[in-house]
Short mmCIF file of C-alpha atoms in Angstrom, two decimals:
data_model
loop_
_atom_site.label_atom_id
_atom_site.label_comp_id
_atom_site.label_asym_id
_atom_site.label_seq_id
_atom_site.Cartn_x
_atom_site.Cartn_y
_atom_site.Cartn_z
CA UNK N 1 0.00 0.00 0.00
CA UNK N 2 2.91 2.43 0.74
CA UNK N 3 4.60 1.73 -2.83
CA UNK N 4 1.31 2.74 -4.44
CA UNK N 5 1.17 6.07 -2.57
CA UNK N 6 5.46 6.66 -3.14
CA UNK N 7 4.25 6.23 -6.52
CA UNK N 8 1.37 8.51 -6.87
CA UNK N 9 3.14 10.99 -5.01
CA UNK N 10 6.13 10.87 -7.24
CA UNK N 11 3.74 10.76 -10.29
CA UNK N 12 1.99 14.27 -9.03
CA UNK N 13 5.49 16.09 -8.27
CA UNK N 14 6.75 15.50 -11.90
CA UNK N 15 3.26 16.09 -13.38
CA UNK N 16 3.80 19.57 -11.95
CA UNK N 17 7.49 19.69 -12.72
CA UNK N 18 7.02 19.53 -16.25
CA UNK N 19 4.10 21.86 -16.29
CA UNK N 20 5.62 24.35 -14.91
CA UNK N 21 8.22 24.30 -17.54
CA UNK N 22 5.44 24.98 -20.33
CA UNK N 23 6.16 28.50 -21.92
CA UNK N 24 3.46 31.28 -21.72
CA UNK N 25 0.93 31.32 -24.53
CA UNK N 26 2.13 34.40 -26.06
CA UNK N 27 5.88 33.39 -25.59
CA UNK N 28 5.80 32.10 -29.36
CA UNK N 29 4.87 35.74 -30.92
CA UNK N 30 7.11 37.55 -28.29
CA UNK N 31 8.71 40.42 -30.66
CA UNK N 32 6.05 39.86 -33.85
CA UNK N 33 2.69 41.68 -34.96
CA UNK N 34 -0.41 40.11 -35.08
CA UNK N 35 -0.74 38.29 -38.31
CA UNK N 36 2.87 37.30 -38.71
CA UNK N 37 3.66 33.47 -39.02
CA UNK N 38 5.29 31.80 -35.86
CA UNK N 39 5.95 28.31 -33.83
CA UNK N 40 4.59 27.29 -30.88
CA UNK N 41 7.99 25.37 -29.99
CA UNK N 42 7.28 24.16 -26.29
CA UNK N 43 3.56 22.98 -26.79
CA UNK N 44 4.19 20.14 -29.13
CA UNK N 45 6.59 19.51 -32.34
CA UNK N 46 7.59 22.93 -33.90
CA UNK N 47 6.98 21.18 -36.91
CA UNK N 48 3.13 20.04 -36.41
CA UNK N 49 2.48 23.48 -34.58
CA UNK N 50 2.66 26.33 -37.04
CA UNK N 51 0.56 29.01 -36.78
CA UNK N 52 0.01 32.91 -37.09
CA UNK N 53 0.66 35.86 -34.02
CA UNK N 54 -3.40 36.72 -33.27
CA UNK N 55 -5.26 38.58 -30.44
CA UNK N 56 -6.70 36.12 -28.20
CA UNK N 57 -9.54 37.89 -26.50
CA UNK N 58 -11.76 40.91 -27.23
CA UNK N 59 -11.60 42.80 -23.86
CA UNK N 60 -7.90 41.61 -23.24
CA UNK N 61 -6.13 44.79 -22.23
CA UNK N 62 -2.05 44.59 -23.30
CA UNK N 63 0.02 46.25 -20.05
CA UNK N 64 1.81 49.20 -20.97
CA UNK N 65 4.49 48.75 -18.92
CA UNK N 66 5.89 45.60 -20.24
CA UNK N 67 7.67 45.20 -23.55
CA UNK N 68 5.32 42.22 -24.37
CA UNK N 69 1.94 41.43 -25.62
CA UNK N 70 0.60 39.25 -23.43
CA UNK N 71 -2.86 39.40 -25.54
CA UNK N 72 -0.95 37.86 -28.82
CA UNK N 73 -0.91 34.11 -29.33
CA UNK N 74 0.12 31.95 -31.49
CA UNK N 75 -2.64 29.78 -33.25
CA UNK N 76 -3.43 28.45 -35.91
#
């Protein structure tokens, strides 16, 4: 019985190991405009996940005070 909770306990810490190591949605378009091609390296093969730089949400409000656009994802 104690192997089976080691092992669920170990399961859980590197279930949130590796999602913690997911980049931010908008990470991919960091530096483009909307419309402009990207890769959503991170999220799955860069070579099945091509997409283009769009806004996500209509009432998403970009900060002004960083340098990125946290409203611009890549999709496809």
């Amino acid at each position: 019985m104690t192997k089976k909770y080691f092992m669920a306990i170990i399961s859980l810490f590197v279930f949130l190991i590796l999602m913690g190591n997911v980049p931010a949605p908008w990470w991919a378009c960091d530096g483009k405009n909307e419309g402009d091609s990207c890769t959503a390296a991170g999220y799955t093969c860069s070579i099945l996940r091509r997409g283009v730089c769009r806004q996500q949400e209509k009432n998403c409000k970009d900060d002004p005070q960083t340098k990125i656009n946290e409203c611009l994802w890549c999709s496809k």
